[in-house]
Short mmCIF file of C-alpha atoms in Angstrom, two decimals:
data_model
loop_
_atom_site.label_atom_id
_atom_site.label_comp_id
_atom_site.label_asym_id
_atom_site.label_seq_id
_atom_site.Cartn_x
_atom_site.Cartn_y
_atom_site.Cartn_z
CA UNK A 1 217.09 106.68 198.57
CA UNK A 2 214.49 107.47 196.13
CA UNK A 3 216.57 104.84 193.52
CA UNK A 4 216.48 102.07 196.10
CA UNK A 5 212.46 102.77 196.85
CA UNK A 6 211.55 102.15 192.99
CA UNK A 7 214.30 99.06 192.36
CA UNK A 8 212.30 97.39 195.98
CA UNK A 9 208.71 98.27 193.94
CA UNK A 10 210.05 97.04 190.73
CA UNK A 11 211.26 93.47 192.51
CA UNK A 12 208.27 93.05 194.54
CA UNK A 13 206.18 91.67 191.49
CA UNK A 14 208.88 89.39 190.42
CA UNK A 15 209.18 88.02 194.07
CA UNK A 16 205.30 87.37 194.19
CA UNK A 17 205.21 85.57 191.42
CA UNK A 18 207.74 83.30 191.71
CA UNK A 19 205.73 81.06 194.22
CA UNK A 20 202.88 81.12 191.60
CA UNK A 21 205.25 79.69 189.04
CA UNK A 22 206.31 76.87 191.24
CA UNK A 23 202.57 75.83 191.85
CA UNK A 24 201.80 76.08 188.31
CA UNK A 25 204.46 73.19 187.71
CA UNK A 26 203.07 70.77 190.08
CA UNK A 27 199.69 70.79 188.17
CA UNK A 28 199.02 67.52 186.14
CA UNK A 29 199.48 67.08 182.71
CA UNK A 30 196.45 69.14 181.07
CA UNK A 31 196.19 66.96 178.05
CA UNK A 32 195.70 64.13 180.45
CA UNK A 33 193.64 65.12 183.67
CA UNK A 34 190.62 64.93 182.42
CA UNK A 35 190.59 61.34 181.51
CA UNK A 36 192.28 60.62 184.47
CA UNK A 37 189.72 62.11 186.49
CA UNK A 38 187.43 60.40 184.64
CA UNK A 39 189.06 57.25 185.02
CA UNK A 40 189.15 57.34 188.84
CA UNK A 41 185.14 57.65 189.10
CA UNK A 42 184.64 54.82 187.17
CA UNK A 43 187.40 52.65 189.43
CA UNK A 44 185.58 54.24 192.69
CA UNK A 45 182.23 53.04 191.70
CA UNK A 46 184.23 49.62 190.11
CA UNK A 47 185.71 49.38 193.96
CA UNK A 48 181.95 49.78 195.01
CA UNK A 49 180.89 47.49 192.84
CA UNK A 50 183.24 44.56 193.90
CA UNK A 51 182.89 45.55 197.57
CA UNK A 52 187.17 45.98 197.62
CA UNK A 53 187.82 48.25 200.08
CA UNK A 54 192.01 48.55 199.66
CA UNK A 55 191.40 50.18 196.32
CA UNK A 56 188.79 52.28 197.31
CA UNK A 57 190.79 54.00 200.01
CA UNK A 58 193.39 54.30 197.02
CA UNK A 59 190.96 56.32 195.31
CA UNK A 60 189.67 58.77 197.97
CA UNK A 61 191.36 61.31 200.34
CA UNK A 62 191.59 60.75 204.12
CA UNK A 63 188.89 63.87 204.24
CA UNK A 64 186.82 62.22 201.92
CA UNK A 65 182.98 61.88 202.45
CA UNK A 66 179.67 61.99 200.29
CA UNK A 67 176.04 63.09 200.28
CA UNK A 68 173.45 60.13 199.43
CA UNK A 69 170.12 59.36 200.20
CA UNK A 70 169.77 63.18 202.11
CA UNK A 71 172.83 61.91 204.51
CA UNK A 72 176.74 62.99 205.22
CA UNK A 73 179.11 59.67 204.85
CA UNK A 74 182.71 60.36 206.03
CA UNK A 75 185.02 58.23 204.79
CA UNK A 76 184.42 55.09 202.99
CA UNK A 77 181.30 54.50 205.32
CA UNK A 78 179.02 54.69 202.07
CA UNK A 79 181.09 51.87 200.52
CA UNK A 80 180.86 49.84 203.58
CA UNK A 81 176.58 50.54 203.42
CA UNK A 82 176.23 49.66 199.72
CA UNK A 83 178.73 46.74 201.06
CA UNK A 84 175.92 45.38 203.38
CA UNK A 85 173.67 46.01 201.18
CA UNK A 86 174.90 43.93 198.52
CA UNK A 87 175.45 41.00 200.80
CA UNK A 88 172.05 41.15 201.83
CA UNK A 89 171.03 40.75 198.60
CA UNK A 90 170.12 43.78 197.43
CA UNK A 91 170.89 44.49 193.34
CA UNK A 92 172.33 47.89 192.22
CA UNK A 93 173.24 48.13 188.92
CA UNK A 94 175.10 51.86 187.97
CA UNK A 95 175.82 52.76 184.23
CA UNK A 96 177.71 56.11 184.68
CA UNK A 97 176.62 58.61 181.32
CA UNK A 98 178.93 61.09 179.89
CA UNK A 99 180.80 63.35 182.43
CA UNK A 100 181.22 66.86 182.31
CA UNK A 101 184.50 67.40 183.79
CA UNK A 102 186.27 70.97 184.53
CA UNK A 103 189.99 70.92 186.13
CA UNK A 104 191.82 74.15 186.99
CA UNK A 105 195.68 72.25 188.11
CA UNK A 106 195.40 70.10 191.10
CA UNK A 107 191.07 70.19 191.77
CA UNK A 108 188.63 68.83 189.29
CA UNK A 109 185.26 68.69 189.54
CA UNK A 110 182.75 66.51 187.30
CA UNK A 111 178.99 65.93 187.07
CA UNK A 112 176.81 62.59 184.96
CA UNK A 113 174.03 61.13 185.08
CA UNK A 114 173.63 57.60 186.43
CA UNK A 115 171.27 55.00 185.23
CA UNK A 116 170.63 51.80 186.67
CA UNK A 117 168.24 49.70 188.63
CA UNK A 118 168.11 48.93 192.22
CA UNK A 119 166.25 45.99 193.98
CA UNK A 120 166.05 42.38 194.72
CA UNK A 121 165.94 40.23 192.12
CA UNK A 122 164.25 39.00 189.90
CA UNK A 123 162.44 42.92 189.88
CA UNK A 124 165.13 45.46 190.63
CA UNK A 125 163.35 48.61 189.33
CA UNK A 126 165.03 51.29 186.81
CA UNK A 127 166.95 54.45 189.04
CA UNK A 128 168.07 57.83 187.36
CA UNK A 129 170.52 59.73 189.77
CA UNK A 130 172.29 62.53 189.32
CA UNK A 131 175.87 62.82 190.58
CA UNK A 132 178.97 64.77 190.90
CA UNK A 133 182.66 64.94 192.71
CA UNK A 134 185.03 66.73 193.39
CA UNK A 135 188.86 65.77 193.04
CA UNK A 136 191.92 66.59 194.00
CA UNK A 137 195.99 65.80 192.50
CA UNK A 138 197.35 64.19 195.12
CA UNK A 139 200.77 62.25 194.96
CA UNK A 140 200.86 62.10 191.33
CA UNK A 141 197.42 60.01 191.56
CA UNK A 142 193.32 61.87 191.14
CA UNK A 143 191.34 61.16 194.18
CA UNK A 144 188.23 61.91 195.03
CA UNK A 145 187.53 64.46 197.96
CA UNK A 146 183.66 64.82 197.82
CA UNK A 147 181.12 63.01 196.07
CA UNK A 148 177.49 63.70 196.08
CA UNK A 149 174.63 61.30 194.57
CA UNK A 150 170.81 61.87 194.32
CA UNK A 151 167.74 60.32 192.85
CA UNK A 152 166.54 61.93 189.53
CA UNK A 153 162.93 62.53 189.43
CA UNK A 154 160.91 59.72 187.71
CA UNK A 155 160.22 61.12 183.75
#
């Protein structure tokens, strides 16, 4: 009895990590995420940009939502304001700065700054804000879960 008590506490490791093995394969391509990640903010604010909603749902999970301007926007609701903004004439000009993105297998997170200008022309004024989001490997595609934008202070 004793024999089959030590071969069951010997086996138990090996069974618990089996499952961790499995996850470990469905993690991207290290050499690759990060660029990838990177990739996808620059299409999500592209998406923005050209008011295209089809690819920005592409780009974003169905829990996504974002922080801006001190409020919560589920969805692709902030697309749709900067959308109605643009239309109304309003100029916002982003130049996303070098990101500082982390991934641990399927989440990646990544932080820039943003400078730009936002107004109606012919005097849009110059805008620093600071931004980050979170992602997550889903389908064999990056997409962004969380995303979270805020004015810099003025220098």
């Amino acid at each position: 009895m004793i024999f089959f008590r030590l071969i069951a506490a010997c086996a138990l490791p090996l069974t618990l990590a089996v499952p961790a093995e499995a996850e470990a394969s469905d993690c991207p391509d290290p050499a690759l995420a990060r660029d990838q990640v990177e990739d996808t903010i620059h299409a999500f604010f592209d998406a923005v940009r050209l008011q295209d909603k089809a690819p920005l749902r592409g780009l974003v999970t169905e829990t996504f939502y974002a922080f801006d301007v001190g409020k919560r926007f589920p969805g692709i609701t902030l697309g749709d304001i900067i959308s109605d903004a643009l239309d109304a004439g309003l100029q916002i000009n982003w130049n996303l700065g070098p990101m500082d993105t982390k991934v641990r297998c399927d989440v990646a997170w990544s932080q820039w700054e943003n400078t730009g200008s936002v107004g109606n022309p012919p005097d849009p004024k110059p805008v620093r804000w600071l931004e980050s989001a979170v992602l997550v490997y889903e389908g064999g595609l990056w997409k962004l879960d969380f995303f979270h934008s805020q004015r810099a202070e003025q220098n």
